[in-house]
Amino acid sequence: MNDLDALVQTAQVDFAQATTPAQLEDAKARYTGKSGRLTELLKGLSALAVDEKKTRGAAINEAKQRIEAALNERRRGLAEAELQAQLKAEALDVTLPGRRRGSAGLHPVSLTLERIEQIFGSMGFDVADGPEIETDWYSFTALNNPENHPARSMQDTFYVDMQDDAGRPLCLRPHTSPMQIRYARQHAARHAATMAVGQPMPEIRVIAPGRTYRVDSDATHSPMFHQCEGLWIGENVSFKDLKVVFTDFFRTFFETRDLELRFRPSFFPFTEPSAEVDIAFASGPLQGRWLEVAGSGQVHPNVVRNFGLDPERYIGFAFGMGPDRLTMLRYGVNDLRLFFDGDLRFLSQFN
Ligand code: PHE
C-alpha cells in the first residue's frame, strides 16, 4: 500500500468515526483544510522534477477525489441518520385511541327551563324575556311595594351604580315579577282599541323565566339564581285555575301522578290572597316531605291597575317558582352552588 492509499484509508476511518456533521467537518479540515494533509502534499509538489510532478500530482488528485467521495458519502449517511432520528422522535402511533372532541350539552338548569317552557307552552302560555338590570319602579313600586319595604334594602337587593331616566336607582332584578308589569302593559296597550269598544281583551297567559339576583349565599342560596314568573289574567280567572295549572305542571314536570300540592297562606305585596306552594311526593326518596316550590297569589288590584287594566273587570293570578330548586329535586342534587361552579365533572352528568 503506498502512502496515498494509506492516507485515503485513514480519512475513511476518520470520517466514519464522526457522528455529527460538525465532527465530520472538523475531520474534513484535517485533509483538505488550509494545512490539511492533502494540501500539504500538494504544496510538496513544487519541489519535484517536471515528470515526477505529473505522475505524483495525478496520484494526489486521485486520492483527493476518493477522500471527497468518502466525505460526501458520510455526509449523506449522517443526514439520513438525522432524518431517521427525527422521524422516530415525531412518530405517530396510529394504533393509539383518538382524542375525542368533548361534546357540549345543556346546563341542568337550562334543561329545567326548557322543560318549564315546554309544559306551560302546551297549556297556552307565552314565554317572555326581560331586562336583568331593572328600575326601582318595575321591581318594587309597580308591584305595590310600599316605599319602605324591606325587600328594597341594600341587604337584599344589589343596586347598580346607575340611574333610570327619572334619576331613580337601578338594581339587578331581585325577582322576575317586574315581567308581570312589562308584559301586561304591552299586552294591554296592544289591545287598548279592542277594550275601548267594550270587547274583552284576549287573556294574558305568560311565563317569564330568567336570572335573578339577591344578596344571599349558602348551600341553598346563590347571589344569582333563577326564577320563572307566571301570569294569567282574564275576566274570569280564579285561584281554582291556578290550582289546576300548578297541579298539572308539577305532575308533568316530575312525571308522576303521586304528587300532592299544598297552598299555604302567605304574604306578597303584589298578590292578595297569597299562597306559598308546597309539593310532596307519595313515593320515592323525597316521600312525605313538604317542599316549597313557588310563591303565588291572586294579583292585587293595585297591580292590575299598573298593568293598565281595570281591576273591577280583570282578575287573575301570578306565581314565581324556582327552577334551580326544581332541578335539585329532579336530579337529587343537594348543593345549589354546584350548578354555578362550572365543574365539568358535575355538569357533564346531565347530558
Ligand atoms: N316574586 C316572589 C318572590 O320573589 C314570588 C311570587 C311571584 C309570589 C308571583 C307571588 C306571585 O319570592
Short mmCIF file of C-alpha atoms and ligand atoms in Angstrom, two decimals:
data_model
loop_
_atom_site.label_atom_id
_atom_site.label_comp_id
_atom_site.label_asym_id
_atom_site.label_seq_id
_atom_site.Cartn_x
_atom_site.Cartn_y
_atom_site.Cartn_z
CA MET A 1 0.00 0.00 0.00
CA ASN A 2 1.50 3.35 -0.95
CA ASP A 3 1.33 6.43 1.24
CA LEU A 4 -1.68 7.83 -0.67
CA ASP A 5 -3.75 4.67 -0.26
CA ALA A 6 -2.91 4.75 3.45
CA LEU A 7 -4.00 8.39 3.65
CA VAL A 8 -7.32 7.62 1.94
CA GLN A 9 -7.87 4.79 4.36
CA THR A 10 -7.22 6.91 7.49
CA ALA A 11 -9.51 9.57 6.08
CA GLN A 12 -12.25 6.96 5.59
CA VAL A 13 -11.84 5.71 9.16
CA ASP A 14 -11.76 9.30 10.45
CA PHE A 15 -14.96 10.18 8.60
CA ALA A 16 -16.67 7.01 9.79
CA GLN A 17 -15.87 7.93 13.38
CA ALA A 18 -17.50 11.36 13.07
CA THR A 19 -21.01 11.02 14.49
CA THR A 20 -22.25 14.58 13.90
CA PRO A 21 -22.00 16.90 10.87
CA ALA A 22 -19.79 19.24 12.94
CA GLN A 23 -17.32 16.45 13.78
CA LEU A 24 -17.29 15.44 10.13
CA GLU A 25 -16.43 18.99 9.01
CA ASP A 26 -13.57 19.04 11.56
CA ALA A 27 -12.28 15.76 10.14
CA LYS A 28 -12.54 17.11 6.61
CA ALA A 29 -10.34 20.09 7.58
CA ARG A 30 -7.59 17.70 8.65
CA TYR A 31 -7.30 16.56 4.99
CA THR A 32 -8.41 19.29 2.65
CA GLY A 33 -8.18 22.31 5.01
CA LYS A 34 -5.58 25.05 4.69
CA SER A 35 -2.94 22.99 6.46
CA GLY A 36 -4.63 19.63 5.86
CA ARG A 37 -2.62 16.62 4.89
CA LEU A 38 -3.65 16.64 1.21
CA THR A 39 -2.98 20.33 0.99
CA GLU A 40 0.49 19.78 2.43
CA LEU A 41 1.14 17.03 -0.14
CA LEU A 42 0.10 19.32 -2.98
CA LYS A 43 2.40 22.03 -1.66
CA GLY A 44 5.26 19.47 -1.69
CA LEU A 45 4.88 19.01 -5.48
CA SER A 46 6.77 22.20 -6.25
CA ALA A 47 9.98 20.58 -5.05
CA LEU A 48 9.68 17.77 -7.63
CA ALA A 49 11.04 17.44 -11.14
CA VAL A 50 8.60 18.03 -14.03
CA ASP A 51 7.57 14.42 -14.96
CA GLU A 52 7.58 13.37 -11.32
CA LYS A 53 5.26 16.28 -10.66
CA LYS A 54 2.88 14.97 -13.33
CA THR A 55 2.54 11.40 -12.03
CA ARG A 56 2.64 12.39 -8.35
CA GLY A 57 0.19 15.22 -9.00
CA ALA A 58 -2.23 12.90 -10.75
CA ALA A 59 -1.92 10.37 -7.91
CA ILE A 60 -2.58 13.01 -5.24
CA ASN A 61 -5.60 14.27 -7.19
CA GLU A 62 -6.98 10.80 -7.41
CA ALA A 63 -6.51 10.36 -3.65
CA LYS A 64 -8.23 13.71 -3.12
CA GLN A 65 -11.24 12.59 -5.17
CA ARG A 66 -11.54 9.38 -3.18
CA ILE A 67 -11.36 11.33 0.09
CA GLU A 68 -14.03 13.74 -1.14
CA ALA A 69 -16.20 10.85 -2.25
CA ALA A 70 -15.81 9.28 1.22
CA LEU A 71 -16.63 12.63 2.79
CA ASN A 72 -19.81 13.11 0.72
CA GLU A 73 -20.94 9.60 1.39
CA ARG A 74 -20.52 10.15 5.14
CA ARG A 75 -22.37 13.46 4.86
CA ARG A 76 -25.31 11.71 3.24
CA GLY A 77 -25.12 8.98 5.87
CA LEU A 78 -25.22 11.44 8.77
CA ALA A 79 -28.05 13.44 7.18
CA GLU A 80 -30.03 10.27 6.65
CA ALA A 81 -29.40 9.19 10.27
CA GLU A 82 -30.53 12.57 11.49
CA LEU A 83 -33.69 12.39 9.42
CA GLN A 84 -34.44 8.91 10.72
CA ALA A 85 -33.90 10.04 14.32
CA GLN A 86 -36.23 12.97 13.76
CA LEU A 87 -38.90 10.81 12.16
CA LYS A 88 -38.64 8.40 15.01
CA ALA A 89 -38.99 11.17 17.58
CA GLU A 90 -42.05 12.54 15.83
CA ALA A 91 -43.52 9.15 15.14
CA LEU A 92 -47.29 8.86 15.31
CA ASP A 93 -48.61 5.75 16.90
CA VAL A 94 -51.64 5.26 14.71
CA THR A 95 -52.83 2.45 16.92
CA LEU A 96 -53.43 4.82 19.89
CA PRO A 97 -57.09 5.67 20.52
CA GLY A 98 -58.03 9.08 19.13
CA ARG A 99 -58.55 12.10 21.35
CA ARG A 100 -62.26 12.75 21.21
CA ARG A 101 -63.61 16.21 20.97
CA GLY A 102 -65.79 16.86 24.05
CA SER A 103 -69.45 17.13 23.26
CA ALA A 104 -71.35 20.11 24.55
CA GLY A 105 -74.60 19.84 26.40
CA LEU A 106 -77.18 21.97 28.11
CA HIS A 107 -76.74 23.09 31.70
CA PRO A 108 -79.08 21.21 34.06
CA VAL A 109 -80.91 24.42 34.94
CA SER A 110 -81.32 25.18 31.22
CA LEU A 111 -82.81 21.71 30.80
CA THR A 112 -85.32 22.59 33.53
CA LEU A 113 -86.12 25.96 31.94
CA GLU A 114 -86.72 24.26 28.59
CA ARG A 115 -88.95 21.77 30.29
CA ILE A 116 -90.92 24.50 32.08
CA GLU A 117 -91.37 26.41 28.82
CA GLN A 118 -92.49 23.30 27.02
CA ILE A 119 -95.06 22.30 29.65
CA PHE A 120 -96.51 25.81 30.07
CA GLY A 121 -96.34 26.25 26.31
CA SER A 122 -98.60 23.24 25.95
CA MET A 123 -101.07 24.98 28.30
CA GLY A 124 -101.17 28.06 26.07
CA PHE A 125 -98.63 30.22 27.90
CA ASP A 126 -96.42 32.63 26.01
CA VAL A 127 -92.74 32.88 27.03
CA ALA A 128 -91.34 36.36 27.70
CA ASP A 129 -87.90 37.70 28.39
CA GLY A 130 -86.87 40.97 30.00
CA PRO A 131 -84.01 43.05 31.42
CA GLU A 132 -81.90 41.85 34.33
CA ILE A 133 -80.96 45.42 35.22
CA GLU A 134 -84.30 46.78 36.26
CA THR A 135 -85.76 50.02 37.52
CA ASP A 136 -86.97 50.54 41.02
CA TRP A 137 -90.44 51.19 39.65
CA TYR A 138 -90.81 47.85 37.85
CA SER A 139 -89.04 45.93 40.62
CA PHE A 140 -91.00 47.32 43.55
CA THR A 141 -93.28 50.32 43.13
CA ALA A 142 -95.47 48.97 40.35
CA LEU A 143 -95.72 45.74 42.32
CA ASN A 144 -97.42 47.53 45.21
CA ASN A 145 -94.37 47.56 47.47
CA PRO A 146 -94.57 50.40 49.96
CA GLU A 147 -91.72 52.89 49.77
CA ASN A 148 -90.05 51.48 52.89
CA HIS A 149 -90.50 47.79 52.15
CA PRO A 150 -87.53 45.75 53.49
CA ALA A 151 -87.04 43.95 50.13
CA ARG A 152 -85.77 47.24 48.75
CA SER A 153 -82.98 47.38 51.29
CA MET A 154 -79.38 47.04 50.24
CA GLN A 155 -79.06 43.91 52.36
CA ASP A 156 -81.40 42.14 49.97
CA THR A 157 -81.07 43.83 46.61
CA PHE A 158 -77.99 44.53 44.52
CA TYR A 159 -78.07 48.14 43.39
CA VAL A 160 -76.28 49.20 40.24
CA ASP A 161 -74.27 52.39 40.09
CA MET A 162 -76.61 53.90 37.50
CA GLN A 163 -79.99 55.57 37.39
CA ASP A 164 -83.03 55.35 35.18
CA ASP A 165 -84.28 58.32 33.11
CA ALA A 166 -86.16 59.68 36.11
CA GLY A 167 -82.99 59.58 38.24
CA ARG A 168 -84.19 56.62 40.26
CA PRO A 169 -81.84 53.81 41.25
CA LEU A 170 -81.40 50.75 39.05
CA CYS A 171 -80.93 47.30 40.52
CA LEU A 172 -80.32 43.72 39.46
CA ARG A 173 -83.86 42.38 39.48
CA PRO A 174 -84.44 40.51 42.76
CA HIS A 175 -87.31 38.54 41.20
CA THR A 176 -88.93 38.02 37.81
CA SER A 177 -92.13 39.78 38.93
CA PRO A 178 -91.24 43.02 37.06
CA MET A 179 -92.04 40.97 33.96
CA GLN A 180 -95.68 40.83 35.05
CA ILE A 181 -95.82 44.59 34.68
CA ARG A 182 -93.77 44.80 31.50
CA TYR A 183 -95.64 42.07 29.69
CA ALA A 184 -99.14 43.04 30.89
CA ARG A 185 -98.68 46.72 30.00
CA GLN A 186 -97.58 45.83 26.48
CA HIS A 187 -100.43 43.40 26.12
CA ALA A 188 -102.96 45.95 27.41
CA ALA A 189 -101.58 48.66 25.13
CA ARG A 190 -101.75 46.32 22.15
CA HIS A 191 -105.41 45.59 22.82
CA ALA A 192 -106.42 49.06 24.03
CA ALA A 193 -108.54 49.65 20.94
CA THR A 194 -110.45 46.39 21.43
CA MET A 195 -111.12 47.24 25.04
CA ALA A 196 -112.20 50.76 24.16
CA VAL A 197 -115.18 49.40 22.23
CA GLY A 198 -116.12 47.18 25.16
CA GLN A 199 -114.68 43.96 23.77
CA PRO A 200 -112.82 41.78 26.26
CA MET A 201 -109.06 41.74 25.91
CA PRO A 202 -107.57 38.36 24.98
CA GLU A 203 -106.32 36.72 28.17
CA ILE A 204 -102.79 37.28 29.36
CA ARG A 205 -101.09 33.95 29.80
CA VAL A 206 -97.35 34.18 30.08
CA ILE A 207 -94.31 32.80 31.83
CA ALA A 208 -91.05 34.73 32.16
CA PRO A 209 -88.07 32.60 33.12
CA GLY A 210 -84.67 34.14 33.79
CA ARG A 211 -81.85 35.12 36.07
CA THR A 212 -82.49 36.98 39.30
CA TYR A 213 -80.16 38.37 41.96
CA ARG A 214 -80.17 38.76 45.72
CA VAL A 215 -77.59 39.38 48.41
CA ASP A 216 -77.60 35.82 49.69
CA SER A 217 -75.14 32.93 49.52
CA ASP A 218 -75.12 29.48 51.13
CA ALA A 219 -75.84 25.86 50.19
CA THR A 220 -79.39 26.67 49.12
CA HIS A 221 -78.96 30.32 48.05
CA SER A 222 -76.82 31.81 45.34
CA PRO A 223 -76.47 35.57 44.66
CA MET A 224 -77.50 34.72 41.10
CA PHE A 225 -80.35 32.30 40.77
CA HIS A 226 -83.28 31.61 38.50
CA GLN A 227 -86.96 32.29 38.73
CA CYS A 228 -89.86 31.67 36.47
CA GLU A 229 -92.70 34.12 36.72
CA GLY A 230 -96.18 33.21 35.61
CA LEU A 231 -99.19 35.39 34.97
CA TRP A 232 -102.72 34.56 33.89
CA ILE A 233 -105.18 37.43 33.66
CA GLY A 234 -108.65 37.44 32.21
CA GLU A 235 -112.22 38.28 33.06
CA ASN A 236 -112.84 35.14 34.99
CA VAL A 237 -109.58 33.58 36.09
CA SER A 238 -109.58 32.32 39.66
CA PHE A 239 -107.47 30.56 42.26
CA LYS A 240 -109.10 27.34 41.13
CA ASP A 241 -107.38 27.77 37.75
CA LEU A 242 -104.07 28.33 39.50
CA LYS A 243 -104.52 25.06 41.38
CA VAL A 244 -105.33 23.15 38.20
CA VAL A 245 -102.40 24.65 36.27
CA PHE A 246 -99.94 24.05 39.08
CA THR A 247 -101.07 20.51 39.81
CA ASP A 248 -100.83 19.67 36.15
CA PHE A 249 -97.49 21.36 35.79
CA PHE A 250 -95.78 19.64 38.72
CA ARG A 251 -97.15 16.22 37.89
CA THR A 252 -95.94 16.58 34.32
CA PHE A 253 -92.60 18.05 35.36
CA PHE A 254 -91.82 15.25 37.81
CA GLU A 255 -93.51 12.61 35.65
CA THR A 256 -95.66 11.28 38.44
CA ARG A 257 -99.30 11.29 39.49
CA ASP A 258 -98.14 10.53 43.02
CA LEU A 259 -97.68 14.15 43.93
CA GLU A 260 -99.76 16.37 46.21
CA LEU A 261 -99.87 20.16 46.31
CA ARG A 262 -100.49 22.36 49.32
CA PHE A 263 -101.31 26.05 49.22
CA ARG A 264 -100.07 27.64 52.42
CA PRO A 265 -101.31 31.18 53.21
CA SER A 266 -98.54 33.72 52.82
CA PHE A 267 -97.93 37.35 52.01
CA PHE A 268 -96.63 39.20 48.98
CA PRO A 269 -97.37 42.89 48.41
CA PHE A 270 -98.44 42.20 44.82
CA THR A 271 -100.93 39.40 45.49
CA GLU A 272 -103.96 39.11 47.72
CA PRO A 273 -104.64 36.47 48.86
CA SER A 274 -101.17 34.95 48.61
CA ALA A 275 -100.03 31.39 48.99
CA GLU A 276 -96.78 29.53 49.18
CA VAL A 277 -96.96 26.33 47.13
CA ASP A 278 -95.53 23.13 48.56
CA ILE A 279 -95.36 19.75 46.89
CA ALA A 280 -94.99 16.29 48.44
CA PHE A 281 -94.25 13.00 46.71
CA ALA A 282 -96.23 9.96 47.77
CA SER A 283 -93.32 7.69 46.94
CA GLY A 284 -89.62 7.82 46.12
CA PRO A 285 -86.66 9.24 48.04
CA LEU A 286 -88.42 12.50 48.92
CA GLN A 287 -91.63 10.81 50.05
CA GLY A 288 -93.76 12.58 52.63
CA ARG A 289 -91.79 15.83 52.96
CA TRP A 290 -93.45 19.12 52.01
CA LEU A 291 -91.11 21.02 49.71
CA GLU A 292 -91.62 24.69 48.97
CA VAL A 293 -91.54 25.30 45.23
CA ALA A 294 -93.31 28.60 44.48
CA GLY A 295 -94.94 31.77 45.68
CA SER A 296 -98.29 32.66 44.22
CA GLY A 297 -101.50 34.57 44.63
CA GLN A 298 -104.33 36.49 43.11
CA VAL A 299 -102.92 39.64 41.55
CA HIS A 300 -103.54 42.68 43.77
CA PRO A 301 -105.98 45.27 42.32
CA ASN A 302 -103.27 47.96 42.56
CA VAL A 303 -101.01 45.83 40.39
CA VAL A 304 -103.79 45.17 37.87
CA ARG A 305 -104.21 48.94 37.69
CA ASN A 306 -100.47 49.26 36.99
CA PHE A 307 -100.96 46.78 34.14
CA GLY A 308 -103.18 49.48 32.64
CA LEU A 309 -106.26 47.36 33.27
CA ASP A 310 -109.46 47.85 35.23
CA PRO A 311 -109.26 45.68 38.40
CA GLU A 312 -113.07 45.59 38.50
CA ARG A 313 -113.01 43.71 35.23
CA TYR A 314 -109.73 41.85 35.04
CA ILE A 315 -108.54 39.37 37.60
CA GLY A 316 -106.11 36.52 37.74
CA PHE A 317 -103.12 35.02 39.40
CA ALA A 318 -99.38 35.20 39.36
CA PHE A 319 -96.71 32.88 40.57
CA GLY A 320 -92.98 32.75 40.86
CA MET A 321 -91.15 29.48 41.09
CA GLY A 322 -87.56 28.43 41.48
CA PRO A 323 -86.15 26.43 38.55
CA ASP A 324 -82.91 25.83 40.50
CA ARG A 325 -84.87 24.18 43.28
CA LEU A 326 -86.83 22.10 40.78
CA THR A 327 -83.57 20.97 39.18
CA MET A 328 -82.17 19.95 42.57
CA LEU A 329 -85.31 17.96 43.34
CA ARG A 330 -85.50 16.33 39.94
CA TYR A 331 -81.89 15.15 39.92
CA GLY A 332 -81.31 14.76 43.67
CA VAL A 333 -78.66 17.49 43.94
CA ASN A 334 -78.23 18.82 47.47
CA ASP A 335 -76.00 21.87 46.98
CA LEU A 336 -77.16 24.70 44.75
CA ARG A 337 -73.62 26.05 44.33
CA LEU A 338 -72.66 23.00 42.24
CA PHE A 339 -74.80 24.42 39.42
CA PHE A 340 -72.75 27.60 39.22
CA ASP A 341 -69.20 26.38 39.96
CA GLY A 342 -68.68 25.35 36.33
CA ASP A 343 -67.11 21.97 37.18
CA LEU A 344 -67.45 19.84 34.05
CA ARG A 345 -67.29 16.61 36.07
CA PHE A 346 -70.58 17.65 37.64
CA LEU A 347 -72.19 19.31 34.64
CA SER A 348 -71.43 16.57 32.12
CA GLN A 349 -73.57 14.12 34.09
CA PHE A 350 -76.76 15.72 32.81
CA ASN A 351 -76.25 15.12 29.11
N1 PHE B 1 -91.75 37.37 43.42
C1 PHE B 1 -91.97 36.48 44.52
C2 PHE B 1 -90.60 36.09 45.10
O1 PHE B 1 -89.63 36.51 44.67
C3 PHE B 1 -92.69 35.24 44.10
C4 PHE B 1 -94.09 35.49 43.64
C5 PHE B 1 -94.35 35.76 42.33
C6 PHE B 1 -95.13 35.49 44.54
C7 PHE B 1 -95.64 35.99 41.89
C8 PHE B 1 -96.42 35.70 44.13
C9 PHE B 1 -96.67 35.95 42.82
O2 PHE B 1 -90.48 35.39 46.02
#
